[in-house]
mmCIF file of C-alpha atoms in Angstrom:
data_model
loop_
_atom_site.group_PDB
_atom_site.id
_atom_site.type_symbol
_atom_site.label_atom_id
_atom_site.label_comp_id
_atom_site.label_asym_id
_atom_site.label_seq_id
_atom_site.Cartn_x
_atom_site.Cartn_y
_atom_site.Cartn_z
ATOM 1 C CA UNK W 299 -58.395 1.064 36.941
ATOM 2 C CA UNK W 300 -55.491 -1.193 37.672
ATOM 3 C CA UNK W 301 -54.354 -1.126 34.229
ATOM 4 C CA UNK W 302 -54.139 2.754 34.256
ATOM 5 C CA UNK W 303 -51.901 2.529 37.292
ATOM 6 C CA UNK W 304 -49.688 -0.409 35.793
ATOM 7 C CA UNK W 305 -49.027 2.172 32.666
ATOM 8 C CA UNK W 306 -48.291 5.100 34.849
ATOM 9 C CA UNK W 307 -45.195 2.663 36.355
ATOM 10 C CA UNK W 308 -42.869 3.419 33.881
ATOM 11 C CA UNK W 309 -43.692 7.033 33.768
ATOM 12 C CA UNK W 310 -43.297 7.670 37.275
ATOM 13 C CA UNK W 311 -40.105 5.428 37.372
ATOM 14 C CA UNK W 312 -38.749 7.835 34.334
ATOM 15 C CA UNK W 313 -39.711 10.985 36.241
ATOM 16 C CA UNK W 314 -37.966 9.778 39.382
ATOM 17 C CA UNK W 315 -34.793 9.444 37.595
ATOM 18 C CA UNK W 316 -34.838 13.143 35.604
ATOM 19 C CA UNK W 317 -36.088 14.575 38.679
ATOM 20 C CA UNK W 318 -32.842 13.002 40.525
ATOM 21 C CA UNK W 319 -30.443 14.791 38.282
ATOM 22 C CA UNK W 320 -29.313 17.908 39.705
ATOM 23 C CA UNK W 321 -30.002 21.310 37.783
ATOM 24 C CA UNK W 322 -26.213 21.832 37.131
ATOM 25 C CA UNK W 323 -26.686 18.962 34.914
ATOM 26 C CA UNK W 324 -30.480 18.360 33.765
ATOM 27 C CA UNK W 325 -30.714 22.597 32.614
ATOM 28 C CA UNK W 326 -27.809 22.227 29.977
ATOM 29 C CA UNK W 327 -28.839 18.960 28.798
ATOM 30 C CA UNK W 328 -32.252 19.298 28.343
ATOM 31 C CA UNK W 329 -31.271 23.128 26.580
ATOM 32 C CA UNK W 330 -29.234 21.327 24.333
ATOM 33 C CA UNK W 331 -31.555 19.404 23.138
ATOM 34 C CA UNK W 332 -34.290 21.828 22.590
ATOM 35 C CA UNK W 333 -32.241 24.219 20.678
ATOM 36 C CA UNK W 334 -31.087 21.748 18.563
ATOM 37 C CA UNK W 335 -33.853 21.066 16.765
ATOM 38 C CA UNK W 336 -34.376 24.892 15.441
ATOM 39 C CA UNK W 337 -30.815 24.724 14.251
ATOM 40 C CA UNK W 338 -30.346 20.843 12.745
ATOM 41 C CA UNK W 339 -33.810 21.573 10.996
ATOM 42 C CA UNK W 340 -33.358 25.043 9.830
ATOM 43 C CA UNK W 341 -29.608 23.792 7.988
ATOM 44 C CA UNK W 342 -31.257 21.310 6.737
ATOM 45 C CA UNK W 343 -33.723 22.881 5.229
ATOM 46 C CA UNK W 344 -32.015 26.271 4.771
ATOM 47 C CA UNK W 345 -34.534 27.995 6.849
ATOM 48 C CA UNK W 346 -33.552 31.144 9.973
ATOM 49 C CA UNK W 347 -35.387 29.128 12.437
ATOM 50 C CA UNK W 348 -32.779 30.034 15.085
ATOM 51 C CA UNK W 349 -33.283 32.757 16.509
ATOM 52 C CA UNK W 350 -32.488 35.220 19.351
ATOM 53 C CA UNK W 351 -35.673 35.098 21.164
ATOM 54 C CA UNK W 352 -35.775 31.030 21.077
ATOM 55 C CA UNK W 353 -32.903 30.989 23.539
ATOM 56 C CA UNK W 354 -34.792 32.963 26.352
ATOM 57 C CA UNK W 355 -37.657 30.645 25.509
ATOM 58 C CA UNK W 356 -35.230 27.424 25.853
ATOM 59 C CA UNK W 357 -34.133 28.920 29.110
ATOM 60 C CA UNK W 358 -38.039 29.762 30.605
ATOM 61 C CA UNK W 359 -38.584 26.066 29.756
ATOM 62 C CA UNK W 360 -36.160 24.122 31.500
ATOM 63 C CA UNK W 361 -35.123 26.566 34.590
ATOM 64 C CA UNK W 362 -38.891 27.521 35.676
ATOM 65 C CA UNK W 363 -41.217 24.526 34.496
ATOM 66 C CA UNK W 364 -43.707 25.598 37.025
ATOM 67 C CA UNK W 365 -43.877 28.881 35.681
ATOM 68 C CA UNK W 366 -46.713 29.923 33.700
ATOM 69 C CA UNK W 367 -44.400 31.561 31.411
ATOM 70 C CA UNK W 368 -42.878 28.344 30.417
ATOM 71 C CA UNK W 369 -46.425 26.923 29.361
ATOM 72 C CA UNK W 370 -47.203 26.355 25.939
ATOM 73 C CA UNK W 371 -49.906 28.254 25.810
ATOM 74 C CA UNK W 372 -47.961 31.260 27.279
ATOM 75 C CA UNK W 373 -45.161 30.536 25.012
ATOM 76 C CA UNK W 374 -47.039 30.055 21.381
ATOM 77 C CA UNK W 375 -49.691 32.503 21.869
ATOM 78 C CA UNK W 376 -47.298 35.329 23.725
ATOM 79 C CA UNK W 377 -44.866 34.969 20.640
ATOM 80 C CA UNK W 378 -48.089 35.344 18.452
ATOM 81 C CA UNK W 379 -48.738 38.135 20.333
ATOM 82 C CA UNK W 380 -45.187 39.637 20.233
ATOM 83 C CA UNK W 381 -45.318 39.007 15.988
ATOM 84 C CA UNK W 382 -48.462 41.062 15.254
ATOM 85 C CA UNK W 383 -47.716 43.747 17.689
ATOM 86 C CA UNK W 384 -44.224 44.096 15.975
ATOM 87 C CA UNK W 385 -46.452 44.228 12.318
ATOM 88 C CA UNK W 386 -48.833 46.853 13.461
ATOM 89 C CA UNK W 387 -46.437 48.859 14.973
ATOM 90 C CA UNK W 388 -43.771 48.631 11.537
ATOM 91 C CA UNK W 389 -47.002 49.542 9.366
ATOM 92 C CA UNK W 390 -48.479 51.730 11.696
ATOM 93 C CA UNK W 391 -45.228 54.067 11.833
ATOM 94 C CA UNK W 392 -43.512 53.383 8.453
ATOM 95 C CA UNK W 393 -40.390 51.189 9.765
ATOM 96 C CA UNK W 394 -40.311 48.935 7.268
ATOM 97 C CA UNK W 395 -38.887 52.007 5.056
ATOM 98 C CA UNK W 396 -35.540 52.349 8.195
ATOM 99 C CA UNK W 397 -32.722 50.105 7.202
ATOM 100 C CA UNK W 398 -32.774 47.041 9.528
ATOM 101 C CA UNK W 399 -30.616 48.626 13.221
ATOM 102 C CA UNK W 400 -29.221 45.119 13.142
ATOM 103 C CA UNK W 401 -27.884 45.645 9.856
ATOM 104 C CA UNK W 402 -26.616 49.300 9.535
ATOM 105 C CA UNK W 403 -25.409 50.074 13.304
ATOM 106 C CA UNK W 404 -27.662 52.764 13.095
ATOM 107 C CA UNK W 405 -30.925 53.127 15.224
ATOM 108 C CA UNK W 406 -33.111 55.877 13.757
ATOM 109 C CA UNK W 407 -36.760 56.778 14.587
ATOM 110 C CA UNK W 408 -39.466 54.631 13.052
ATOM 111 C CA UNK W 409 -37.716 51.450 14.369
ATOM 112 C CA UNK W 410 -36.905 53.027 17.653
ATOM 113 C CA UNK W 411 -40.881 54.072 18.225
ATOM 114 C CA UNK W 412 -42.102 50.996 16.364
ATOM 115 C CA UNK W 413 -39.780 48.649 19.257
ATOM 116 C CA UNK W 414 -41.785 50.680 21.762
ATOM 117 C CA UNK W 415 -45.285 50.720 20.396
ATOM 118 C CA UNK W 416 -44.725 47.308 20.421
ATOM 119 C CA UNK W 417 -43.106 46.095 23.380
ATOM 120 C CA UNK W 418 -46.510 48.135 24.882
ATOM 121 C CA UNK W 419 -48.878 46.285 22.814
ATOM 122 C CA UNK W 420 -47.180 43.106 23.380
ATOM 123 C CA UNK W 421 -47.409 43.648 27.242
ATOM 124 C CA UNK W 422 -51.080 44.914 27.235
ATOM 125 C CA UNK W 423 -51.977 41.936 24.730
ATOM 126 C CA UNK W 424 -50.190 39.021 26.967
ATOM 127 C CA UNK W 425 -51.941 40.340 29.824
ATOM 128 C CA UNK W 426 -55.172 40.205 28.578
ATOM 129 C CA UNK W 427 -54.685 37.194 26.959
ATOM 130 C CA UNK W 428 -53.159 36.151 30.332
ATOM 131 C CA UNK W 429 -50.129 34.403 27.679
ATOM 132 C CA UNK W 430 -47.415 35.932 29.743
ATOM 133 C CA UNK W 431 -44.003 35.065 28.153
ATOM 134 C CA UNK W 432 -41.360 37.387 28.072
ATOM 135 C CA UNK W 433 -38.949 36.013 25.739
ATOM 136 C CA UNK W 434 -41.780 36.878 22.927
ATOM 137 C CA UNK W 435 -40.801 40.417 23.452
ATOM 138 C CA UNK W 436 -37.262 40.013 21.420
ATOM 139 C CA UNK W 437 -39.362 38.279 19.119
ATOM 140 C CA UNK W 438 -41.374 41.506 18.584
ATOM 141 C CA UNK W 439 -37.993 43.487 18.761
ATOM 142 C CA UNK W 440 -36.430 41.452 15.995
ATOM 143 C CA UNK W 441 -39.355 42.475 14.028
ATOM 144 C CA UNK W 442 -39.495 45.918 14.824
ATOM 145 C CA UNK W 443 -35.693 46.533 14.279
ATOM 146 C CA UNK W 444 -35.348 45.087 11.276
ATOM 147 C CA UNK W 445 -33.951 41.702 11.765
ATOM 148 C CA UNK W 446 -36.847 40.154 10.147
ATOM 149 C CA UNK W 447 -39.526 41.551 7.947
ATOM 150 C CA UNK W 448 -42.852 42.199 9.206
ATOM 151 C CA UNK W 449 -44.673 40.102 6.569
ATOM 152 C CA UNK W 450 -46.161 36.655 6.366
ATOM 153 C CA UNK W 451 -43.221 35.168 4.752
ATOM 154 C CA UNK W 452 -40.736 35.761 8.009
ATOM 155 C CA UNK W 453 -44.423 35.714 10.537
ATOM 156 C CA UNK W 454 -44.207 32.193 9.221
ATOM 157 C CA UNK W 455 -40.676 31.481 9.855
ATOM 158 C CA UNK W 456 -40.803 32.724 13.343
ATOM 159 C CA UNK W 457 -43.789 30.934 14.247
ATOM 160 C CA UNK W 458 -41.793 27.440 12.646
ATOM 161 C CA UNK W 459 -39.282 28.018 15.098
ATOM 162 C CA UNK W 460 -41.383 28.782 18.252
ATOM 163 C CA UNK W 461 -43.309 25.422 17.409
ATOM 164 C CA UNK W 462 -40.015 23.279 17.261
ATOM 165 C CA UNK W 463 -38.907 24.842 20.612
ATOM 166 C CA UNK W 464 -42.481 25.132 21.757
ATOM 167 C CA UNK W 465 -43.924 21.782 21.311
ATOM 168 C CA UNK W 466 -41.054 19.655 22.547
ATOM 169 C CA UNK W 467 -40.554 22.391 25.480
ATOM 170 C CA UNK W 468 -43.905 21.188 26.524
ATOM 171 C CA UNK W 469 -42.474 17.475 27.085
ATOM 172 C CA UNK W 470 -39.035 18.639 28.473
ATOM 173 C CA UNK W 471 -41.009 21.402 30.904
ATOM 174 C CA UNK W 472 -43.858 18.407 32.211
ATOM 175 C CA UNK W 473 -40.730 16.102 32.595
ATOM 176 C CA UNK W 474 -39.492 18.121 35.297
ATOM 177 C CA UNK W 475 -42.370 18.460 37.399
ATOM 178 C CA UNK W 476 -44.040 15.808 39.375
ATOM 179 C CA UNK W 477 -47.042 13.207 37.896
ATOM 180 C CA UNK W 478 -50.269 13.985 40.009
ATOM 181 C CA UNK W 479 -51.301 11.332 41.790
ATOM 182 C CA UNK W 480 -54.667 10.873 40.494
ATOM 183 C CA UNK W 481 -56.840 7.456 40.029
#
């Protein structure tokens, strides 16, 4: 028992000092570092894991660490959530056949119904999954108007960038709140 509480010394010490900083400071920092690793490993390796939808994530996780949104439950399984919706609804209405809206300017129908079949499905899905997290709905928007392809290949490359905000986000959210003060 004592040695438990020895090793939590450091940790608490460590929390006292992040939780001293004030937002203005510990918010751009700690977003800075999290979006960083999407972008240093995706040039590296010549891979689109920065993305639009990350930065809302980046944001959920340092601003609101007690929100459930910010968990990474919420945040892997919600963008899961948003990435199959977004498929269904492409294949489901054709989409894929549009030009990408991202690319051409031009928003025409399948993509437009596809981004709201989906948004819906996301919504319904998240809530009874109870894997709230809204930034996965520009995931599923990205999808659905064309930005990327709604097939494994780019389902793959999405999820690779939710897990290097995701996982990390997890560290930089639980830094920010309190240690329990358990046994």
């Amino acid at each position: 028992m004592r040695n438990r509480t020895a090793s939590r010394r450091p940790l608490r010490a460590a929390h006292a000092r992040l939780a001293g900083l004030p937002e203005s400071v510990w918010a751009p920092l700690a977003g800075a570092a999290l979006m960083v690793l999407p972008a240093a490993v995706g040039l590296v390796l010549g891979k689109p894991w920065l993305f639009p939808s990350l930065g809302p994530t980046v944001f959920v996780h340092v601003t609101m660490p007690r929100s459930p949104a910010a968990r990474l439950y919420n945040t892997l399984v919600g963008h899961l959530i948003g990435i199959a919706a977004a498929v269904v609804a492409v294949a489901m209405l054709g989409a894929a056949a549009e030009p990408s809206v991202l690319g051409s300017g031009h928003l025409l129908s399948r993509r437009a119904w596809a981004s709201v079949l989906a948004v819906v499905l996301t919504l319904l899905s998240q809530e009874l999954l109870k894997a709230q997290h809204a930034p996965a709905a520009a995931t599923t928007m990205l999808i659905t108007l064309g930005g990327f392809r709604a097939d494994w290949s780019d389902a793959a490359t999405i999820a690779a960038g939710v897990l290097l905000v995701a996982l990390p986000g997890e560290l930089v959210r639980r830094a920010r709140i309190p240690p329990s003060r358990g046994p």
